[in-house]
CSV table of C-alpha atoms in Angstrom, one decimal:
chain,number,residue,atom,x,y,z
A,3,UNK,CA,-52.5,56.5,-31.8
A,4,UNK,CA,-52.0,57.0,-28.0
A,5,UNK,CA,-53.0,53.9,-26.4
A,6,UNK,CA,-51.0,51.8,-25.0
A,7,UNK,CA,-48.2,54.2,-24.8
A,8,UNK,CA,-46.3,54.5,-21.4
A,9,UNK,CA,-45.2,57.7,-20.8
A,10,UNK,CA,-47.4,59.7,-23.0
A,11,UNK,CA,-50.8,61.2,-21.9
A,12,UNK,CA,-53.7,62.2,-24.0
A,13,UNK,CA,-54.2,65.4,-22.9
A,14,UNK,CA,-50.1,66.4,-23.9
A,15,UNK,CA,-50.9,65.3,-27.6
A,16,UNK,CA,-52.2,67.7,-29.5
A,17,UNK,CA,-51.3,69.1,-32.6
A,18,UNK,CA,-49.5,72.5,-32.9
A,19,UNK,CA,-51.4,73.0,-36.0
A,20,UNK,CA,-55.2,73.1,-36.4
A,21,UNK,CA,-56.5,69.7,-37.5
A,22,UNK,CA,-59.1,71.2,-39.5
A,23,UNK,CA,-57.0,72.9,-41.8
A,24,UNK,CA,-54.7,70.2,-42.3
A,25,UNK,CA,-58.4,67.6,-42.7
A,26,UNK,CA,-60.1,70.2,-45.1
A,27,UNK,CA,-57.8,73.2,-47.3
A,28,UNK,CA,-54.7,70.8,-47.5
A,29,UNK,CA,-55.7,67.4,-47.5
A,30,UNK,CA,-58.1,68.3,-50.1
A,31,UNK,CA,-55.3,69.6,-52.7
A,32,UNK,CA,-53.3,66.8,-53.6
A,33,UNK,CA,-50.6,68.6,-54.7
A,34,UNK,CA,-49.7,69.9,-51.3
A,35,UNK,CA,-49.6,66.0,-49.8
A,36,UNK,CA,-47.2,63.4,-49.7
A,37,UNK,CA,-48.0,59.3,-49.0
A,38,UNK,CA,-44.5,57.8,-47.8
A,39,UNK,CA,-43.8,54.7,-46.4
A,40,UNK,CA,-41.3,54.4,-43.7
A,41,UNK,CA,-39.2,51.3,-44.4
A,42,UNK,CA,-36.2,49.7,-43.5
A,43,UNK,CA,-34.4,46.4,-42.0
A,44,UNK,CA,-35.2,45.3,-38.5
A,45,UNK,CA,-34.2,48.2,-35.6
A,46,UNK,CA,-32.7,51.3,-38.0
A,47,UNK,CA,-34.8,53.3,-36.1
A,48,UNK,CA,-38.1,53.8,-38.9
A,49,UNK,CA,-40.5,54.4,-35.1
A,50,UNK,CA,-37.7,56.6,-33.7
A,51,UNK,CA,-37.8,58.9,-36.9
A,52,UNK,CA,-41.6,58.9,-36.7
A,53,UNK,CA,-40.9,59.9,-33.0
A,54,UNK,CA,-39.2,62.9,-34.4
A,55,UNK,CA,-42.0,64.0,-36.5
A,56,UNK,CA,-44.3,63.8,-33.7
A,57,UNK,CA,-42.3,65.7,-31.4
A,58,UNK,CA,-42.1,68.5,-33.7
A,59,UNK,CA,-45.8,68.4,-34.9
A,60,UNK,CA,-47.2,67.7,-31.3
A,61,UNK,CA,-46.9,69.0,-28.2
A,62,UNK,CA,-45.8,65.9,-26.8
A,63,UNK,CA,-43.9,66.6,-23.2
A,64,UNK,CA,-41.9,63.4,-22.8
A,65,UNK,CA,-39.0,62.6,-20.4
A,66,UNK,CA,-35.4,63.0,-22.9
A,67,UNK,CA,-34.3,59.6,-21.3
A,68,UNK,CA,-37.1,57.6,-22.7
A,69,UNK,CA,-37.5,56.1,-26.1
A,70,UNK,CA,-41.4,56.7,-26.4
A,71,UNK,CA,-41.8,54.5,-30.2
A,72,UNK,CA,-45.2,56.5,-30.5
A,73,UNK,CA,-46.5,54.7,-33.4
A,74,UNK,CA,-46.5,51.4,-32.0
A,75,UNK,CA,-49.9,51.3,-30.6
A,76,UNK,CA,-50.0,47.7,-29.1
A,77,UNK,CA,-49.0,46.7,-26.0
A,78,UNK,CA,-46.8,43.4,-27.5
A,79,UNK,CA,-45.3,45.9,-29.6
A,80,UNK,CA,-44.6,48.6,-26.8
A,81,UNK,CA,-43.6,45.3,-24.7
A,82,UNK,CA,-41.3,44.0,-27.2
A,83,UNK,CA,-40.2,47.2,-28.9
A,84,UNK,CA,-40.3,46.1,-32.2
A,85,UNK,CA,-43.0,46.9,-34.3
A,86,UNK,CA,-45.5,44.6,-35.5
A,87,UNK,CA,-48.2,46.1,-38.1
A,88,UNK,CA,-47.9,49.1,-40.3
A,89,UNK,CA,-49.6,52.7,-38.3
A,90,UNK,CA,-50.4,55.5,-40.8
A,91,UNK,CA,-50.2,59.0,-39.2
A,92,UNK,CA,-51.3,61.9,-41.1
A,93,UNK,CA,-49.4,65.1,-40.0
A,94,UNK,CA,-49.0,68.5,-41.1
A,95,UNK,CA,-45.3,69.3,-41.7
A,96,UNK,CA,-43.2,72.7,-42.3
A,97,UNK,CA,-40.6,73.2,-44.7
A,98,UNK,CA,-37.2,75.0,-44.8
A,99,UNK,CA,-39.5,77.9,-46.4
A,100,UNK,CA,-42.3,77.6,-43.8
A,101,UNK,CA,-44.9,76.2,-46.1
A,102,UNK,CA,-47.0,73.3,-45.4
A,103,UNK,CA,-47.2,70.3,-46.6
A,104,UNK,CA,-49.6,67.6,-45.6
A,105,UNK,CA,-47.5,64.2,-44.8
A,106,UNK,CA,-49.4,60.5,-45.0
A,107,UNK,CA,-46.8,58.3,-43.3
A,108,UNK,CA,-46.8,55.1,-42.7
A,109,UNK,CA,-44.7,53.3,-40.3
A,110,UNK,CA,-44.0,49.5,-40.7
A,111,UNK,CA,-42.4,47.2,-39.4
A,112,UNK,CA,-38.9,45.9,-40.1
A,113,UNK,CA,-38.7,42.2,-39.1
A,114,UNK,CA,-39.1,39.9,-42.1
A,115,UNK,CA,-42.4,37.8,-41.0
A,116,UNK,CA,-44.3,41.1,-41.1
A,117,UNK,CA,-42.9,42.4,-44.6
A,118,UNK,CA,-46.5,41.8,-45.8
A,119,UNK,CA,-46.9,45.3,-43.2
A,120,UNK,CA,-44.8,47.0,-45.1
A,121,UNK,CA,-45.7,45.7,-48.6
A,122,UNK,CA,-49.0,46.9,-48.2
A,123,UNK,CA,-48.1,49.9,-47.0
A,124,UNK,CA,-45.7,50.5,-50.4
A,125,UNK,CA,-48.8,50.1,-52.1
A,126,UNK,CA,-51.0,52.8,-50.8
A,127,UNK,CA,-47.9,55.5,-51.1
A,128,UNK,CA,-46.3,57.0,-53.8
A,129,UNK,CA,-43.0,57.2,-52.2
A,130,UNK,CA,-40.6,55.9,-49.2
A,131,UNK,CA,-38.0,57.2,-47.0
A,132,UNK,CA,-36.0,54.4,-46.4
A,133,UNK,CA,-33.9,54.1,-43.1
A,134,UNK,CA,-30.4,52.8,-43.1
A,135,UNK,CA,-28.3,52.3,-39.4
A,136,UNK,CA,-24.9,53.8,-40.0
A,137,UNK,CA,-23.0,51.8,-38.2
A,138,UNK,CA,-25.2,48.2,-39.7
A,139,UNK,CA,-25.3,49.5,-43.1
A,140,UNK,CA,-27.3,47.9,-45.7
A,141,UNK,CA,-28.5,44.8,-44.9
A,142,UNK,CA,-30.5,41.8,-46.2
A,143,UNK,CA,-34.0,43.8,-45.5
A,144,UNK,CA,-32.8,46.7,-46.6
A,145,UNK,CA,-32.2,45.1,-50.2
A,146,UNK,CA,-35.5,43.4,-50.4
A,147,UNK,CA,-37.5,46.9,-49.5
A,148,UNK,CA,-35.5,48.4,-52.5
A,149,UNK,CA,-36.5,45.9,-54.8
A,150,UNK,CA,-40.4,45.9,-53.6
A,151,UNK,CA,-40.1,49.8,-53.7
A,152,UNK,CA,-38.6,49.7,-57.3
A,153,UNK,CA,-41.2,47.3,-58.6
A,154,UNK,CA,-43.9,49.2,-57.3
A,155,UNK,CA,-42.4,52.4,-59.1
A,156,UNK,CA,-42.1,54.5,-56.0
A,157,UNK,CA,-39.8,57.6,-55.6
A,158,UNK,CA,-36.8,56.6,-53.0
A,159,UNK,CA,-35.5,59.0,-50.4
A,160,UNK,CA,-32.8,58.2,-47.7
A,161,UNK,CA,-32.5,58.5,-44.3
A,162,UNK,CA,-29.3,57.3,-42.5
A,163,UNK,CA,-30.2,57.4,-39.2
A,164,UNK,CA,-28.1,56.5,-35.7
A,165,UNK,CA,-25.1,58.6,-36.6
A,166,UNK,CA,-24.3,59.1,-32.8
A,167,UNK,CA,-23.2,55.7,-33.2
A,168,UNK,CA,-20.4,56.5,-35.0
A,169,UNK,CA,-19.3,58.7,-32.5
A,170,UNK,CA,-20.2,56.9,-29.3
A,171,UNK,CA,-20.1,53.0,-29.9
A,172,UNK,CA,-17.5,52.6,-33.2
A,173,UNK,CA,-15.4,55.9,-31.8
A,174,UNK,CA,-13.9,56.6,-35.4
A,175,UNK,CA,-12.3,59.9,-36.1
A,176,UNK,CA,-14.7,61.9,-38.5
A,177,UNK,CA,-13.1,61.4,-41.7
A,178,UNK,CA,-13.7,57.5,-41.4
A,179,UNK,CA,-17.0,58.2,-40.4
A,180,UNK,CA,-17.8,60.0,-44.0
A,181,UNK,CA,-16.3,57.3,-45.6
A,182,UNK,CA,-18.8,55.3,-43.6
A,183,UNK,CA,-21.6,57.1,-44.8
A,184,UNK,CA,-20.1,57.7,-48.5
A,185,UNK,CA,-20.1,54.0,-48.5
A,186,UNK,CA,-24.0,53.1,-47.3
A,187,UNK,CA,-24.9,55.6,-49.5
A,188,UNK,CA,-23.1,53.9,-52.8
A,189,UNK,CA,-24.3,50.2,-51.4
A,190,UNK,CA,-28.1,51.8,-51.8
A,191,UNK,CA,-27.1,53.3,-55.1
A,192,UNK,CA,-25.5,50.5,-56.5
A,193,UNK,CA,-28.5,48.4,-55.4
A,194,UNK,CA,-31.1,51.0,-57.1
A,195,UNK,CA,-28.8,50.7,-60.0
A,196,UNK,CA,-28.2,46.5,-60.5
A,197,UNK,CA,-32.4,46.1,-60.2
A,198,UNK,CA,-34.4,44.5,-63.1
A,199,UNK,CA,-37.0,47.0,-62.5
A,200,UNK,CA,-35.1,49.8,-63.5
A,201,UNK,CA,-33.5,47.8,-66.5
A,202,UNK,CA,-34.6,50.0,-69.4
A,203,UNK,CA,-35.0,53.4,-67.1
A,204,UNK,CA,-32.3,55.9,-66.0
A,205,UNK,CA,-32.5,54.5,-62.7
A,206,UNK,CA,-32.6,57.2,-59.7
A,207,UNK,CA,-29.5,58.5,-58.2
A,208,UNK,CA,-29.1,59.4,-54.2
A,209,UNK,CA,-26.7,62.1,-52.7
A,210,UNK,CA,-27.1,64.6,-50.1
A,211,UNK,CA,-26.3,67.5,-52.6
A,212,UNK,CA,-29.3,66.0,-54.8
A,213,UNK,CA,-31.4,66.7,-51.0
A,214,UNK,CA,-32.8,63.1,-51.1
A,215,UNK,CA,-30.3,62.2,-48.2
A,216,UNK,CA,-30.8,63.0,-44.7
A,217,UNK,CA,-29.0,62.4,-41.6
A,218,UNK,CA,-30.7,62.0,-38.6
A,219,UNK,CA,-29.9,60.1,-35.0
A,220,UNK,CA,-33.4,60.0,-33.0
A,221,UNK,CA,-31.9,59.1,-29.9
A,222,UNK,CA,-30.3,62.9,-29.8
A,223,UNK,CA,-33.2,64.4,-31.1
A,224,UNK,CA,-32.0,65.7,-34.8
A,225,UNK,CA,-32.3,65.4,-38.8
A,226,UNK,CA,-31.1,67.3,-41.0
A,227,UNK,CA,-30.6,67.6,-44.9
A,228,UNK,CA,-27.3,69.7,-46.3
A,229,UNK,CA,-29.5,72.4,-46.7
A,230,UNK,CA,-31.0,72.7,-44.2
A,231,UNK,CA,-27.4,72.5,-41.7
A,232,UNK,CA,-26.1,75.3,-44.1
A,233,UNK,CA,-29.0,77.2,-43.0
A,234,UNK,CA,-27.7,76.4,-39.9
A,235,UNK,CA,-24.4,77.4,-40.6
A,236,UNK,CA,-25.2,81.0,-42.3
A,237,UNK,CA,-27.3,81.7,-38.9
A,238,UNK,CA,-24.3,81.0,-36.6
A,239,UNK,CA,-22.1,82.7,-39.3
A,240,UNK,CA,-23.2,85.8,-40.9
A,241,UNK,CA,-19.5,86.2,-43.0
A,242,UNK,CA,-20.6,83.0,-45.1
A,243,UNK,CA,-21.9,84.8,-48.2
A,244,UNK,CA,-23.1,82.0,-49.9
A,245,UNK,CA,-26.7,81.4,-50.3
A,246,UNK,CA,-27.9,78.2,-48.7
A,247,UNK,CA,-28.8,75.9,-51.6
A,248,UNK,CA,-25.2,76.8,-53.1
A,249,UNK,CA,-23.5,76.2,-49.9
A,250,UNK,CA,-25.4,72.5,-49.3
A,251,UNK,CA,-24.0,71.5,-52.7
A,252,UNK,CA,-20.3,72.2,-51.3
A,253,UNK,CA,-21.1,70.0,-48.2
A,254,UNK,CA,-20.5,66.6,-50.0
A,255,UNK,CA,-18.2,64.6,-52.5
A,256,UNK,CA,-14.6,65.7,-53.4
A,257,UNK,CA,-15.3,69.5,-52.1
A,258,UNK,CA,-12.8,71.5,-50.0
A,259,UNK,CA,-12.9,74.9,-48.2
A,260,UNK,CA,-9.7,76.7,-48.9
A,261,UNK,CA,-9.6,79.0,-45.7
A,262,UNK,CA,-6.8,81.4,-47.4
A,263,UNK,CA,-8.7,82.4,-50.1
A,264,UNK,CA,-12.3,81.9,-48.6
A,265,UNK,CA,-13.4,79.8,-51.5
A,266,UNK,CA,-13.8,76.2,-52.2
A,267,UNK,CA,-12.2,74.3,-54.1
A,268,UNK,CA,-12.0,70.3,-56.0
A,269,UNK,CA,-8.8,69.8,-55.2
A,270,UNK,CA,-7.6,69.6,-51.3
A,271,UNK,CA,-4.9,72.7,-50.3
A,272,UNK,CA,-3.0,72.7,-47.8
A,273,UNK,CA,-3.2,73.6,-44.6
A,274,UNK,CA,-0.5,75.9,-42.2
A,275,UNK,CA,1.6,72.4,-41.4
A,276,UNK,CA,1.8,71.3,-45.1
A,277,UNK,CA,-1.5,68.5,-44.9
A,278,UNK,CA,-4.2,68.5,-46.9
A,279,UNK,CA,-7.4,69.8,-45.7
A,280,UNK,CA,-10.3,67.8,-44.9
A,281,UNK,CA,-13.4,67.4,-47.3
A,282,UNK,CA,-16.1,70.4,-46.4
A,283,UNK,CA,-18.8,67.8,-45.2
A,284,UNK,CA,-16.1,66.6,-42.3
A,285,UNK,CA,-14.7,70.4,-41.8
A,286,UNK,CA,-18.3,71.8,-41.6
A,287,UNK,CA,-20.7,69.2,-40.5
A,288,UNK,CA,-18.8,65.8,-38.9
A,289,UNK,CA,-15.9,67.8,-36.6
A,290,UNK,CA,-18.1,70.4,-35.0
A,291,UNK,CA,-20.6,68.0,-34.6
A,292,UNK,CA,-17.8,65.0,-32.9
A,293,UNK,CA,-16.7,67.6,-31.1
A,294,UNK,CA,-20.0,69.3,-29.9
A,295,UNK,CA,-20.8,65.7,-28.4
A,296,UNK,CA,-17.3,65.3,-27.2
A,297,UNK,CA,-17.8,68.4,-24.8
A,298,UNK,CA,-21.2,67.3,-23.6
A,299,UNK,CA,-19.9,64.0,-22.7
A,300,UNK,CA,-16.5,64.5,-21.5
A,301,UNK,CA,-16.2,68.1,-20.2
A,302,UNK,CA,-17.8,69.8,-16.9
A,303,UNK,CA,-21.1,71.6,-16.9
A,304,UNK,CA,-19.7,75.5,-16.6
A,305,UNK,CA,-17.7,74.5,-19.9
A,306,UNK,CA,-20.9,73.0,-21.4
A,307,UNK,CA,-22.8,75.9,-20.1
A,308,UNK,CA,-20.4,78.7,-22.3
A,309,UNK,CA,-20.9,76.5,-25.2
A,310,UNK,CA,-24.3,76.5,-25.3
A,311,UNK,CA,-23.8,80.6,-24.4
A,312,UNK,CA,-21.6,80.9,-27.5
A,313,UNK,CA,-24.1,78.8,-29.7
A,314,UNK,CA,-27.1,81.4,-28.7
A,315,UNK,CA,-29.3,78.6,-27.2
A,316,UNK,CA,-28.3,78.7,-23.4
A,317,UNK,CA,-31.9,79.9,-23.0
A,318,UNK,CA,-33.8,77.1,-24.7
A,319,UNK,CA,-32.0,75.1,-22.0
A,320,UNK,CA,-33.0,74.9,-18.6
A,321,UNK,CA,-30.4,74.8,-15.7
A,322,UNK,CA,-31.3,71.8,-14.3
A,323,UNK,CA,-31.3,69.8,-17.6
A,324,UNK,CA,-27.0,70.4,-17.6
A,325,UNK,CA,-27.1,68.2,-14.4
A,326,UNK,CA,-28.7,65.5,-15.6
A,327,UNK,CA,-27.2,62.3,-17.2
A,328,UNK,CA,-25.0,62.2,-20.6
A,329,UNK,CA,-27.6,60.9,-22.9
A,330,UNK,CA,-30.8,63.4,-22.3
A,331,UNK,CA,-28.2,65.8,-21.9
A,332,UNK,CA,-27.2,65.0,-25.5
A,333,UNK,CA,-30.9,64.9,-26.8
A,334,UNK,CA,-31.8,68.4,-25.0
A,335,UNK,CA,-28.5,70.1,-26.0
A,336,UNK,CA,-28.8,69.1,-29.6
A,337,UNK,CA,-32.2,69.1,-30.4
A,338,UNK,CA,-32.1,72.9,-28.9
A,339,UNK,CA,-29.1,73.6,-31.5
A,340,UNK,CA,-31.0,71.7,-34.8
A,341,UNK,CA,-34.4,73.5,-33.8
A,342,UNK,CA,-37.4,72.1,-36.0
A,343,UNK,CA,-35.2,69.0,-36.9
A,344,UNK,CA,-37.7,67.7,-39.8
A,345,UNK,CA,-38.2,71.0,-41.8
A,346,UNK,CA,-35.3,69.2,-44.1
A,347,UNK,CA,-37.5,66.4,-43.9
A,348,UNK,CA,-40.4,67.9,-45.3
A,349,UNK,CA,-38.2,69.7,-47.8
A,350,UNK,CA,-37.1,66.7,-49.0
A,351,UNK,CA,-40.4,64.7,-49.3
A,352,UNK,CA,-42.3,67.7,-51.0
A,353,UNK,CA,-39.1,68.2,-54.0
A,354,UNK,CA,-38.5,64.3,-54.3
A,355,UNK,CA,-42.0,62.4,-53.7
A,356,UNK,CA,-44.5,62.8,-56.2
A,357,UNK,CA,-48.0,64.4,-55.3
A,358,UNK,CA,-51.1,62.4,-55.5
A,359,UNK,CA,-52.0,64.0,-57.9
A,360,UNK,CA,-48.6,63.5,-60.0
A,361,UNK,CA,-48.4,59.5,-59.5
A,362,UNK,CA,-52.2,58.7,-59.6
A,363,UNK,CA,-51.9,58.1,-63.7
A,364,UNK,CA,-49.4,55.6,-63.2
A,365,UNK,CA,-50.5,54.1,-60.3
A,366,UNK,CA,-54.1,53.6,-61.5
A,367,UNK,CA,-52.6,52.2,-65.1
A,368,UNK,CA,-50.5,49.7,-63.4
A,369,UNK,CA,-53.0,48.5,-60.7
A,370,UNK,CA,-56.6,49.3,-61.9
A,371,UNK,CA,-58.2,46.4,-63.6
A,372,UNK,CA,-61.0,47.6,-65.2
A,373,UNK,CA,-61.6,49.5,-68.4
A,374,UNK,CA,-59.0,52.4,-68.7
A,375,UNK,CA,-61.6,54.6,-70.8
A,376,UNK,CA,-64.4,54.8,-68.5
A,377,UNK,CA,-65.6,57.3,-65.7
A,378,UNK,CA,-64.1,55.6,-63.0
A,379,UNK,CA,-61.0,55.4,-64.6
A,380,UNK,CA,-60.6,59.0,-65.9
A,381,UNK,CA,-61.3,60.0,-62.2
A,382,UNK,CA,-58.6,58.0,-60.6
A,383,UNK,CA,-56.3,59.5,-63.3
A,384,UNK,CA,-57.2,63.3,-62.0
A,385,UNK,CA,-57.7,61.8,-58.2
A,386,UNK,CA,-61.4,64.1,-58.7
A,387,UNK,CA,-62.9,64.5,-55.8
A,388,UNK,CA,-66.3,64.3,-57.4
A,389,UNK,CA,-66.2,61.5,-59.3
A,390,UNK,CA,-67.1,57.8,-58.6
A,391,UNK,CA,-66.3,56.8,-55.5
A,392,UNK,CA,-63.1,54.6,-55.7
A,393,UNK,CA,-60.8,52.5,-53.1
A,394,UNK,CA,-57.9,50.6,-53.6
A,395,UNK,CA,-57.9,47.9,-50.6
A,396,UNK,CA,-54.5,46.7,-49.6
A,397,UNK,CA,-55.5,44.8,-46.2
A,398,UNK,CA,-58.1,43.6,-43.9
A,399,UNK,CA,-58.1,44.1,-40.8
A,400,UNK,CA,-60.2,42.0,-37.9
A,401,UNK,CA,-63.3,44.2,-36.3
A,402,UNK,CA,-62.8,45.2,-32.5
A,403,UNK,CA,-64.6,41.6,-31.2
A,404,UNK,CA,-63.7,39.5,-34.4
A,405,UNK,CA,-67.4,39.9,-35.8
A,406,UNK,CA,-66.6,41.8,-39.0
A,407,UNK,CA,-63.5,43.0,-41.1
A,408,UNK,CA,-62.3,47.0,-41.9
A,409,UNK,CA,-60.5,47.6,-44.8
A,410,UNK,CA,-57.4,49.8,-45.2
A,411,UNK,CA,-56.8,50.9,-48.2
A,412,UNK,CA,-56.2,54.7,-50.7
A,413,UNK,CA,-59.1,56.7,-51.9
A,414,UNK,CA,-58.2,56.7,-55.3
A,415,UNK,CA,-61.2,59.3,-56.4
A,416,UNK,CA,-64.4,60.4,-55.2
A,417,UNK,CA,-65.3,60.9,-51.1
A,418,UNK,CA,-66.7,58.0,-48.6
């Protein structure tokens, strides 16, 4: 997965996790894996997310100016930065709890003459995190990748990604910005909901205080779930009692934080002047983090310098990073705040993507053509290990000099 790439060396990517464990113990328990699909319209930022995951799995060292788009392994697609075919990357991930989980994922591409990338790779997964710019919305591509994931029964996680553009390009105070994001969200919702495939099912629902939603923006170097920012928030603020889980489910819809009585509330109070109170998500998540950037951007580096003092990571930062230029200045102050950015991530795909081992039944029942009632079958239906070797084959691809094909596909049972 390194060739090609500008900027990025072989000998600065390995893994920060042993590859044999993550090859033998975990890959071979398909409860503790995930197959996800990255997907999403043209430039939302699927390779930048993937770019997250690697920086956090991998000790990649990387200048913060550069955007390294590590899964695009060709040099048209490095040249053009768009990505062209669909690059699986199998990676050992950590969750909010610091268990493992082994992650399949699969990047593709978002342009619409390569959705037969991405339709394959829908295929071989059993779930996908779809990526939605904040400031684009949903868009055309974004609609057909819902349908295709619906009709091939997948589970459907969120990731709106980009959310510095809010603050940087459309400059809108934060309570328009949650409207924003309130607003993508319902558009995917209200897709999910209007599908045929879902017609005579309760079709899925997606909200942040469900955990299917994340937040992320890849060019500052951070994603996080609600839970895993009001684990966050209880580390910068041992007076908030709460325990996590209840906290993220205060972070989003018609919640408020009543700061006279220390509780929150459904209805907005008031504040000292006589307005209403803003909802908790823009009180605890969307104003400190506008005005977090705000001060990197716009105030001088001694006054930077404190607030990185007062946020207990001055010493994940170096000196000479606060001299350098607003945007890795960004990336390196906030990725030092939101620490290992995808443990949300993971969180999410291990509570809201089916295991192998969970949507093997369905998957082989819908897809396998042969006689449901033989050996082959009843091993694809408890993915065994030992059992007749079976591979479902989604694509071809050509052979180094063109002289013979390989095939891509999902081990479905048994060991090649």
């Amino acid at each position: 997965l390194v060739r090609n790439i500008a900027g990025v060396s072989k000998r600065n990517t390995t893994t920060r996790y042993s590859e044999e464990y993550l090859a033998g113990a975990l890959m071979g328990n398909p409860e503790l894996v995930r197959n996800i699909a990255v997907v999403g319209h043209l430039h939302h930022g699927k390779t930048s997310v993937m770019d997250l995951i690697v920086q956090d799995t991998h000790d990649v060292d990387w200048n913060p100016r550069d955007s390294v788009r590590y899964t695009d392994t060709r040099k048209d697609e490095q040249k053009r930065g768009i990505s062209i075919k669909a690059t699986p990357m199998s990676v050992l991930m950590a969750d909010l709890k610091g268990k493992s989980l082994g992650v399949n994922w699969i990047d593709t591409p978002g342009h619409v003459n390569f959705l037969d990338e991405a339709f394959a790779a829908m295929r071989m997964a059993d779930g996908v995190l779809l990526v939605v710019d904040a400031l684009e919305g949903v868009m055309s591509g974004t609609r057909l990748l819902i349908q295709r994931a619906l009709a091939e029964e997948l589970d459907v996680t969120l990731c709106i990604s980009k959310i510095d553009r809010l603050i940087l390009e459309l400059h809108i105070p934060p309570q328009d910005a949650f409207y924003k994001l309130r607003h993508i969200i319902d558009q995917v919702n209200a897709e999910i909901a209007e599908s045929p495939h879902v017609a005579e099912k309760t079709p899925p629902v997606l909200s942040p205080d469900l955990g299917n939603v994340c937040f992320s923006s890849a060019r500052q170097g951070w994603c996080f779930t609600l839970e895993q920012f009001a684990e966050l928030y209880r580390e910068q603020h041992p007076s908030m009692t709460l325990p996590a889980d209840a906290l993220a489910r205060r972070l989003w819809g018609d919640a408020y934080f009543d700061a006279a009585r220390r509780k929150f509330t459904k209805k907005a109070p008031r504040d000292e002047n006589g307005d209403p109170v803003p909802r908790s998500f823009v009180a605890f998540v969307l104003d400190p983090l506008f005005k977090f950037t705000s001060c990197i951007v716009g105030e001088d580096v001694s006054v930077v310098a404190q607030t990185m003092e007062s946020l207990g990571i001055a010493r994940s930062i170096k000196p000479a990073s606060l001299k350098t230029d607003v945007q890795p200045l960004l990336k390196t102050c906030l990725a030092a705040f939101f620490g290992t950015s995808t443990a949300g991530l993971a969180t999410m795909s291990r509570a809201h993507v089916r295991s192998p081992a969970a949507a093997a039944p369905e998957k082989t029942r819908r897809l396998y053509t042969g006689p449901l009632d033989g050996e082959r079958a009843a091993a694809m239906l408890r993915v065994d290990p030992d059992g007749p070797a079976a591979v479902m084959v989604c694509k071809m691809l050509p052979g180094a000099e063109g002289g013979a094909f390989v095939a891509v596909g999902r081990v479905m049972a048994g060991r090649l």
